[in-house]
XYZ file of C-alpha atoms in Angstrom:
609
model
C -7.448 181.514 89.399
C -9.598 183.885 86.753
C -7.573 185.457 84.111
C -7.575 189.493 84.038
C -10.102 190.559 80.935
C -9.201 194.174 79.461
C -10.938 196.139 76.938
C -8.799 197.509 73.862
C -9.242 200.261 71.130
C -6.605 200.016 68.316
C -7.244 202.527 66.622
C -5.846 204.158 63.387
C -3.978 207.121 64.845
C -4.276 205.791 68.853
C -4.825 202.664 71.080
C -5.817 202.668 74.245
C -6.686 199.861 77.080
C -8.898 199.807 80.024
C -10.780 197.307 82.614
C -13.756 197.860 84.831
C -12.243 199.154 88.501
C -15.101 199.656 90.816
C -18.259 199.071 88.449
C -17.061 201.902 86.386
C -14.314 201.645 83.086
C -11.294 202.846 83.552
C -8.000 203.225 81.368
C -4.950 201.813 82.183
C -1.605 204.589 81.643
C 1.823 203.642 79.911
C 4.516 204.527 82.352
C 4.738 207.918 81.535
C 1.026 209.014 82.546
C -0.222 208.590 79.435
C -3.909 206.915 78.858
C -3.768 206.997 74.894
C -0.886 206.173 72.385
C 0.023 206.560 69.054
C -0.493 203.704 66.907
C 3.120 204.179 65.642
C 6.028 201.839 65.378
C 9.354 202.075 65.107
C 12.603 199.958 64.376
C 15.611 201.907 65.224
C 18.625 202.040 64.018
C 19.740 199.063 67.127
C 17.181 196.898 66.098
C 15.182 197.696 68.754
C 11.201 198.092 68.208
C 9.346 201.321 69.743
C 6.340 202.347 70.114
C 4.089 205.486 71.114
C 5.295 209.070 71.141
C 9.240 208.353 70.472
C 8.501 206.474 66.928
C 5.759 209.362 66.222
C 8.800 211.997 66.629
C 10.847 210.198 64.184
C 8.297 209.782 61.385
C 10.016 212.885 59.680
C 13.696 212.431 61.070
C 13.621 208.808 59.620
C 10.216 207.678 57.800
C 11.717 204.563 56.469
C 12.185 203.334 59.793
C 8.261 204.314 61.068
C 4.802 202.294 60.339
C 1.460 204.391 61.075
C -1.684 203.870 60.074
C -1.292 200.475 60.089
C -4.595 199.505 60.774
C -6.068 200.655 57.382
C -4.453 197.621 55.637
C -5.798 194.915 58.543
C -6.764 192.061 56.608
C -4.977 192.326 53.483
C -2.122 190.600 51.862
C 0.409 193.593 51.816
C 3.161 194.280 53.441
C 4.932 197.087 54.803
C 8.532 198.315 55.005
C 10.139 199.361 58.237
C 13.982 199.046 58.797
C 14.381 197.389 55.868
C 12.622 194.759 56.921
C 9.244 193.637 55.520
C 6.085 192.607 58.127
C 2.515 191.879 57.581
C 0.018 194.593 58.654
C -1.017 191.900 61.523
C 2.124 191.775 62.499
C 3.157 195.612 63.039
C -0.533 195.874 65.187
C 0.665 192.854 67.195
C 3.902 195.076 68.565
C 1.088 197.747 69.221
C -0.465 195.796 71.213
C 2.168 193.934 72.810
C 3.147 197.550 74.305
C -0.769 198.090 75.636
C -0.046 194.185 77.304
C 3.019 196.020 78.829
C 0.880 198.205 80.870
C -1.443 195.443 81.633
C 1.202 192.916 82.848
C 2.673 196.157 84.945
C -0.830 197.115 86.823
C -2.075 192.929 87.039
C 1.135 191.426 87.547
C 2.116 187.587 85.737
C -0.595 185.780 84.707
C -2.712 185.013 81.545
C -4.427 187.946 79.986
C -7.455 188.239 77.883
C -8.776 191.236 75.618
C -11.621 192.090 74.012
C -10.444 194.175 71.458
C -12.959 196.466 69.196
C -12.852 196.882 65.561
C -14.943 199.344 62.916
C -18.493 197.582 62.365
C -17.669 197.494 58.581
C -14.502 195.139 59.374
C -14.535 192.353 57.242
C -14.359 188.454 58.656
C -10.610 188.810 57.258
C -10.425 191.710 59.186
C -11.510 190.647 62.078
C -9.573 187.730 62.087
C -6.682 189.657 61.419
C -6.943 191.606 64.482
C -7.552 188.574 66.319
C -4.803 187.019 65.065
C -2.590 190.407 66.381
C -4.066 190.088 69.986
C -2.837 186.834 70.166
C 0.690 187.305 68.956
C 1.068 189.968 71.600
C 0.281 187.306 73.984
C -3.540 187.973 74.738
C -5.891 185.206 74.858
C -8.682 186.717 72.242
C -12.354 185.226 72.322
C -14.169 188.353 71.491
C -14.207 191.310 68.900
C -16.320 194.013 69.597
C -17.954 196.637 67.109
C -16.664 200.132 67.932
C -19.666 202.001 67.884
C -21.755 199.379 69.896
C -18.703 199.709 72.561
C -19.394 203.686 72.555
C -22.585 203.362 73.233
C -22.001 200.985 76.272
C -19.574 203.313 77.752
C -22.043 206.349 77.064
C -24.967 203.833 78.215
C -23.460 202.293 81.286
C -24.744 205.345 83.963
C -27.910 205.438 81.602
C -29.916 202.373 82.734
C -32.949 203.394 83.584
C -33.363 205.009 79.836
C -35.297 204.311 76.915
C -33.780 205.822 74.061
C -32.027 205.576 70.557
C -29.001 206.493 69.971
C -27.003 207.495 66.849
C -23.157 206.983 67.221
C -21.206 208.732 64.822
C -17.844 207.266 64.734
C -15.362 209.191 62.653
C -11.458 208.254 63.891
C -8.182 208.527 62.427
C -8.660 205.984 59.127
C -12.253 204.888 59.442
C -15.810 205.672 59.602
C -18.926 203.673 60.876
C -21.995 205.139 62.134
C -24.506 202.873 64.064
C -28.034 203.526 65.856
C -28.596 201.886 68.684
C -32.175 201.294 71.260
C -31.895 201.667 74.820
C -34.435 199.998 76.755
C -34.335 199.808 80.597
C -30.422 197.948 80.417
C -30.962 196.567 77.185
C -28.740 198.158 74.019
C -29.920 196.781 71.139
C -27.971 197.395 67.715
C -30.627 198.236 65.221
C -28.497 199.352 62.136
C -24.611 200.083 60.877
C -23.282 201.832 57.881
C -20.070 202.995 57.391
C -16.590 203.119 55.322
C -13.200 201.081 56.074
C -11.082 203.593 54.272
C -12.773 207.372 55.432
C -11.446 208.969 58.354
C -8.530 211.771 59.943
C -5.814 210.342 57.219
C -7.634 211.300 54.402
C -8.251 214.880 55.817
C -4.101 215.002 56.273
C -3.215 213.606 52.993
C -5.672 216.475 51.050
C -4.027 219.365 53.245
C -0.265 217.618 51.990
C -1.883 217.701 48.500
C -2.843 221.826 48.987
C 0.784 222.269 50.452
C 2.600 220.407 47.998
C 0.182 222.348 45.033
C 1.305 225.600 46.888
C 5.310 224.490 47.133
C 5.283 223.329 43.607
C 3.976 227.059 42.541
C 6.518 228.818 44.473
C 9.690 226.350 43.829
C 8.637 224.261 40.364
C 9.246 220.867 42.391
C 7.000 218.316 44.086
C 7.387 217.699 47.651
C 5.802 214.612 47.527
C 8.589 213.212 45.946
C 11.253 213.693 48.845
C 10.087 211.089 51.338
C 11.262 213.328 54.261
C 9.684 216.038 52.995
C 6.388 214.280 52.276
C 6.733 213.133 55.780
C 7.435 216.516 57.070
C 4.326 217.640 54.995
C 2.142 215.254 56.478
C 3.121 215.656 60.130
C 2.257 220.107 59.494
C -1.256 218.411 57.714
C -2.043 217.018 61.083
C -0.841 220.340 63.325
C -3.076 222.316 61.167
C -5.787 219.685 61.086
C -5.980 220.139 65.081
C -5.717 223.511 65.052
C -8.622 224.547 62.851
C -10.587 222.686 65.460
C -10.903 225.460 67.427
C -9.007 228.521 65.348
C -9.656 230.297 62.134
C -6.672 229.967 60.711
C -3.758 228.024 60.862
C -0.341 229.637 60.042
C 2.784 227.416 57.805
C 6.294 228.254 58.209
C 8.806 225.791 56.900
C 12.176 227.348 56.432
C 13.532 224.281 54.684
C 10.412 221.414 53.193
C 13.488 220.212 50.434
C 16.563 220.913 48.564
C 16.691 222.721 45.264
C 19.993 223.659 43.635
C 21.405 222.602 46.707
C 19.525 225.461 48.396
C 16.778 225.571 51.033
C 13.189 225.943 49.979
C 10.908 226.629 52.139
C 7.112 227.102 52.298
C 5.190 230.315 54.493
C 1.574 230.652 54.363
C -1.828 230.781 56.411
C -4.780 228.460 55.774
C -8.167 229.275 57.113
C -10.986 226.814 58.437
C -13.117 227.569 55.343
C -10.223 226.938 52.770
C -9.633 223.217 54.664
C -13.617 222.528 55.167
C -14.298 223.159 51.143
C -11.357 220.417 50.632
C -13.215 218.121 53.377
C -16.362 218.462 52.619
C -17.119 215.995 49.878
C -15.686 213.530 52.225
C -18.062 214.851 55.469
C -21.137 214.824 53.490
C -19.991 210.982 52.064
C -20.664 210.157 56.163
C -24.059 211.570 55.894
C -25.246 209.687 53.125
C -23.790 206.484 55.627
C -26.040 207.993 58.475
C -29.033 207.889 56.002
C -28.542 204.841 55.156
C -28.214 203.840 58.619
C -31.548 205.428 59.204
C -33.572 203.942 56.409
C -32.080 200.302 57.897
C -33.587 200.839 61.129
C -36.811 201.620 60.009
C -36.343 205.126 61.493
C -36.141 208.957 60.966
C -34.438 211.545 62.311
C -36.881 212.623 64.862
C -36.932 209.344 66.066
C -32.841 209.537 67.314
C -32.952 211.300 70.870
C -29.311 211.690 71.247
C -25.921 211.592 68.640
C -22.856 210.435 70.461
C -19.577 211.832 68.843
C -16.392 209.225 68.917
C -13.268 209.712 67.300
C -11.105 212.677 67.555
C -11.874 213.689 63.826
C -15.811 214.641 65.131
C -13.713 217.615 66.809
C -13.702 219.423 63.224
C -16.609 222.208 63.662
C -17.902 221.409 60.389
C -18.880 217.665 61.510
C -20.886 218.969 64.514
C -22.629 221.524 61.776
C -23.736 218.715 59.852
C -25.330 216.628 62.340
C -27.111 219.253 64.304
C -28.480 220.614 61.040
C -29.682 216.754 60.224
C -30.889 216.304 63.648
C -31.945 219.724 65.133
C -30.026 219.022 68.360
C -26.306 219.164 69.555
C -24.343 216.073 69.968
C -23.113 214.452 72.772
C -19.646 214.950 73.944
C -19.076 214.041 77.539
C -17.779 210.715 77.272
C -13.971 211.994 75.294
C -14.270 210.986 71.841
C -10.807 209.248 71.635
C -11.598 207.165 74.929
C -14.872 206.172 74.136
C -14.468 202.957 72.242
C -11.772 201.639 74.477
C -13.995 202.236 77.641
C -16.613 200.956 76.219
C -14.428 197.890 75.210
C -13.711 197.718 78.809
C -17.546 197.169 79.914
C -17.671 194.374 77.063
C -15.197 192.720 78.946
C -16.180 193.237 82.330
C -19.560 191.251 81.018
C -17.605 188.826 79.764
C -15.879 188.283 83.201
C -18.871 188.326 85.009
C -17.478 191.572 86.906
C -20.884 193.710 85.572
C -23.194 190.001 85.971
C -25.697 192.238 88.397
C -25.843 195.229 86.138
C -28.683 194.247 84.277
C -26.867 195.344 81.387
C -27.798 193.238 78.002
C -25.699 193.811 74.985
C -27.238 193.128 71.512
C -25.396 193.286 68.021
C -25.992 192.607 64.471
C -24.301 191.367 61.601
C -22.273 194.176 59.705
C -22.687 192.414 56.043
C -25.074 189.784 54.534
C -24.001 186.306 54.626
C -24.972 183.858 51.620
C -24.064 181.073 49.191
C -22.976 181.178 45.639
C -26.213 179.893 43.851
C -26.746 179.145 39.702
C -30.173 180.817 38.569
C -31.597 183.435 36.240
C -30.573 186.870 35.646
C -31.143 188.851 32.522
C -32.892 186.620 30.914
C -30.035 183.636 31.441
C -29.511 181.116 33.260
C -26.056 182.005 35.282
C -23.724 181.012 38.033
C -21.814 183.106 40.722
C -24.964 184.514 42.056
C -25.491 185.450 45.823
C -28.104 184.606 47.877
C -28.259 186.198 50.784
C -29.560 183.978 53.811
C -28.748 186.102 56.716
C -29.189 190.171 55.775
C -26.951 192.652 56.581
C -28.159 194.535 60.314
C -30.052 190.914 61.472
C -29.958 191.193 65.052
C -27.147 188.327 66.718
C -26.443 185.593 67.544
C -28.905 184.171 64.410
C -30.195 181.112 62.920
C -31.317 181.104 59.267
C -32.249 177.977 56.800
C -33.067 178.339 52.897
C -33.986 175.182 50.667
C -31.975 174.851 47.894
C -32.277 172.271 44.628
C -29.281 169.910 42.961
C -28.733 171.863 39.767
C -28.342 169.064 37.646
C -30.123 165.691 36.848
C -28.313 162.642 38.885
C -26.058 165.391 40.383
C -24.657 163.277 43.690
C -22.320 165.756 45.477
C -23.157 169.747 46.100
C -20.265 172.714 46.656
C -21.304 175.019 49.444
C -19.616 178.361 48.828
C -19.574 180.716 51.631
C -19.697 184.837 50.696
C -19.848 187.925 52.793
C -21.021 191.091 51.377
C -23.588 193.167 49.791
C -22.883 192.761 45.838
C -25.691 190.490 43.346
C -22.493 188.717 42.394
C -20.341 186.690 44.650
C -17.128 187.712 42.695
C -17.637 191.246 43.867
C -18.035 189.642 47.798
C -15.543 188.225 50.046
C -15.208 184.421 49.772
C -15.146 182.769 53.285
C -14.611 179.247 52.679
C -16.322 176.435 51.222
C -17.294 172.562 51.761
C -18.989 169.537 49.834
C -21.945 167.779 50.040
C -21.603 164.306 48.839
C -23.835 161.088 49.553
C -26.590 163.012 47.831
C -29.328 160.071 46.332
C -29.125 160.147 42.241
C -32.441 161.656 40.717
C -32.494 161.389 37.119
C -36.243 162.698 36.721
C -36.171 165.692 39.144
C -33.529 167.593 41.462
C -33.338 166.979 45.217
C -33.863 169.028 48.321
C -31.088 171.038 49.853
C -31.417 172.731 53.606
C -28.622 175.258 54.143
C -28.288 176.581 57.643
C -26.396 179.336 58.588
C -25.893 180.287 62.398
C -23.747 183.555 63.737
C -22.785 184.106 67.160
C -21.979 187.008 69.156
C -18.402 186.151 68.600
C -18.627 186.464 64.790
C -18.197 182.766 64.466
C -20.314 181.270 61.437
C -21.252 177.706 61.435
C -22.801 176.149 57.909
C -24.648 172.991 57.433
C -25.894 171.702 54.292
C -27.872 168.797 54.697
C -30.158 166.557 51.879
C -33.670 166.244 52.806
C -34.358 162.932 51.597
C -31.541 160.866 53.552
C -30.823 163.563 56.131
C -27.112 163.160 54.536
C -25.088 166.264 56.315
C -21.694 168.359 56.025
C -20.932 171.207 58.104
C -18.314 174.086 58.196
C -17.723 176.046 60.910
C -16.138 179.003 59.038
C -13.659 180.725 61.618
C -12.031 177.541 62.865
C -11.247 176.385 59.074
C -10.071 179.870 58.292
C -7.700 179.965 61.124
C -6.499 176.286 60.065
C -5.447 178.106 56.897
C -3.670 180.735 58.161
C -1.966 178.519 60.815
C 0.990 178.231 59.167
C 1.255 181.964 58.881
C 0.489 183.116 62.098
C 3.135 180.049 63.301
C 5.842 182.420 61.269
C 4.819 185.837 62.380
C 5.078 184.449 66.279
C 8.576 183.179 65.467
C 9.692 185.898 63.812
C 8.307 188.881 66.192
C 10.137 186.424 69.128
C 13.302 186.912 67.026
C 12.917 190.347 66.721
C 12.469 191.061 70.246
C 15.080 188.561 71.557
C 17.796 190.550 68.748
C 16.636 193.783 70.471
C 17.526 192.144 73.561
C 20.764 190.816 73.047
C 22.229 193.877 70.877
C 21.439 195.722 74.083
C 23.335 193.292 76.212
C 26.099 193.347 73.858
C 26.743 196.554 74.054
C 26.644 197.063 77.263
C 28.861 195.373 79.800
C 26.978 194.385 82.923
C 27.533 192.792 86.186
C 24.593 191.637 88.041
C 26.565 191.610 91.103
C 27.458 195.535 90.784
C 25.248 198.397 91.788
C 26.178 200.722 89.395
C 23.872 203.313 90.899
C 24.692 202.697 94.388
C 24.235 206.542 95.979
C 27.280 207.774 97.332
C 25.490 209.144 100.550
C 22.419 207.003 101.074
C 21.503 209.264 104.276
C 20.462 212.045 101.932
C 18.028 210.421 100.220
C 14.209 212.120 101.124
C 12.479 209.592 102.891
C 9.472 212.049 102.393
C 8.638 210.893 99.045
C 5.900 208.608 98.518
C 6.202 205.267 96.708
C 3.668 206.818 94.297
C 5.063 209.701 93.540
C 8.544 208.274 93.170
C 6.926 205.872 90.428
C 5.633 209.110 88.941
C 8.504 210.957 88.643
C 10.507 207.828 87.404
C 7.763 207.159 84.701
C 8.702 211.067 83.692
C 12.604 210.472 83.504
C 11.885 207.177 82.089
C 10.446 209.251 78.825
C 12.802 211.757 78.920
C 15.998 208.766 78.622
C 13.648 207.306 76.049
C 13.673 210.593 73.532
C 17.319 211.528 74.779
C 18.444 207.809 73.410
C 17.282 209.049 70.267
C 19.687 212.002 69.747
C 22.967 210.577 71.621
C 26.013 208.688 70.460
C 26.458 205.299 70.941
C 28.648 205.663 74.472
C 25.729 207.651 75.808
C 23.003 205.309 74.594
C 24.731 202.571 76.407
C 24.705 204.570 80.078
C 21.158 205.093 78.847
C 20.502 201.755 78.445
C 21.910 200.845 82.021
C 19.555 203.679 83.572
C 16.536 202.285 81.773
C 17.048 199.033 82.828
C 17.527 199.439 86.297
C 14.880 201.767 86.312
C 12.330 198.997 85.013
C 13.684 196.398 88.360
C 12.977 199.170 90.691
C 9.773 199.699 89.309
C 8.872 195.906 89.178
C 10.640 195.239 92.751
C 8.420 198.346 94.221
C 11.484 198.364 96.320
C 11.403 202.629 97.965
C 15.181 202.741 98.408
C 16.313 201.195 94.900
C 13.376 203.692 93.035
C 14.924 207.047 95.313
C 18.805 206.116 94.444
C 17.470 205.526 90.509
C 15.756 208.937 90.837
C 18.752 210.911 92.193
C 21.137 208.633 89.686
C 19.076 209.977 86.775
C 18.495 213.489 87.827
C 22.058 213.890 87.817
C 22.866 212.477 84.491
C 19.817 214.600 82.923
C 21.233 217.459 84.224
C 24.767 217.048 82.952
C 23.661 216.514 79.983
C 21.478 219.570 79.772
C 24.844 221.116 80.695
C 26.690 219.239 77.985
C 24.286 220.578 75.278
C 24.008 223.841 76.338
C 27.868 224.140 75.963
């Protein structure tokens, strides 16, 4: 039996999962009916991992237990702290993906699941590898990583297979920016060029607002609220709200009775900020995105007049100034009929459909590009001196993949018997400023004291981002190869195994904690209705499921504000609810609905009194 293949947008701010259904990409909602979820993770007081809205709502109250925007640290060796424990960015991303996998398992049942996961076009090999590992830690099979602008173009182009045009995809999300130019030719989508910035997005706009608010607060009260972790989280929450509100309103009001304490008294902030003031703050960053647009056009050999459509992707494109800049450059209104927050996930589902064969008869063909130049370290003349560490490009950036390129080199010294091949990715002329991907040694070169031996180096780069490098001595045909992705994964296999064990133990501890706290008798039906005849048989199973998922969300939020005893009852209710949903038993679902309704009513009465 073939496995299900889904597409995932693992975003800085929000994440989503989708699949192909009846020839159309469809998002898989959460049990609460959410099409996208916040990419926020929390480790609560009980050691339980929470992902999504509940985690985000706890950011201000418990900032030391919540992690957000971890995508910006993917591929780095940094760790992040959550609830007194240290995690790698890959591990935190795996927690988000594991939450999404739960939705997939609920939709399709048991069995192996494969995921096509999107990344910014300007993600390095190391960042792509970290994303792939996060998917594997979450329990997915991950054989394909796809660029986010390419995915968005797929979502846009699926219903336009007969059209011929150049589309510019402007993707400004929560943490990254990409621009890609895609040529659509009767069902063929060919990426012509990409440019971007992995450290530019809505998060940066938020922090500029935080600094602005902090400056206003400091003038009023003489202290910097950013030194207080909770005050800083509160200002960040306000900044996100202001940014969204100013996308449709000319002004936004800030009224915070308590930001922090001064001399044991509450110090607050009350003011208005205009859209114009916000635009002044972020305009230098937005103007830098237009520099990337111009570079992509130049790399593609096109002008603004060659672009027929501009496609907006990412929540930050709702900022009016973004549309204003693009209209000013291209003289046409951008497209936004594909939801900016959902386009990447929907396009990932299209790529998943191509990979699984579901869209085999569609005629859709996609080609992508190498986002960075690939090459090796060589010695040569620079500025009149013989230098080592020069970056020689073999596959230039924006080369359509798959691609194979061979360049000829020469041994550096007379009598040289071996040559080290160092593999790099980047755009700088010196390898020390680029990303090192690996190295290997070609041995068995014939001794030549009178001249230099010829060495052919071949780069093969495929659609999955796997680079195979071969060095061959021309004279005796001796060769050595290295598959970069395999080599890098062998190096990180031990670390990946440690992460897998760490996450497994964390989830097991959370489950054990619940079982220790809540007395449980498998034979006791603690939710048996007192009068089964009162169950409303007219409610359809679909309606029951919908109501139970809504109630599950309410219980989840209520647990954060409850004492230990009440959390025990909530835990019982949620587990029974899950069992009933998984079983699909209408009677059990109806019983759960009745008991949860009674519990929530009683909880509200206690709060009111």
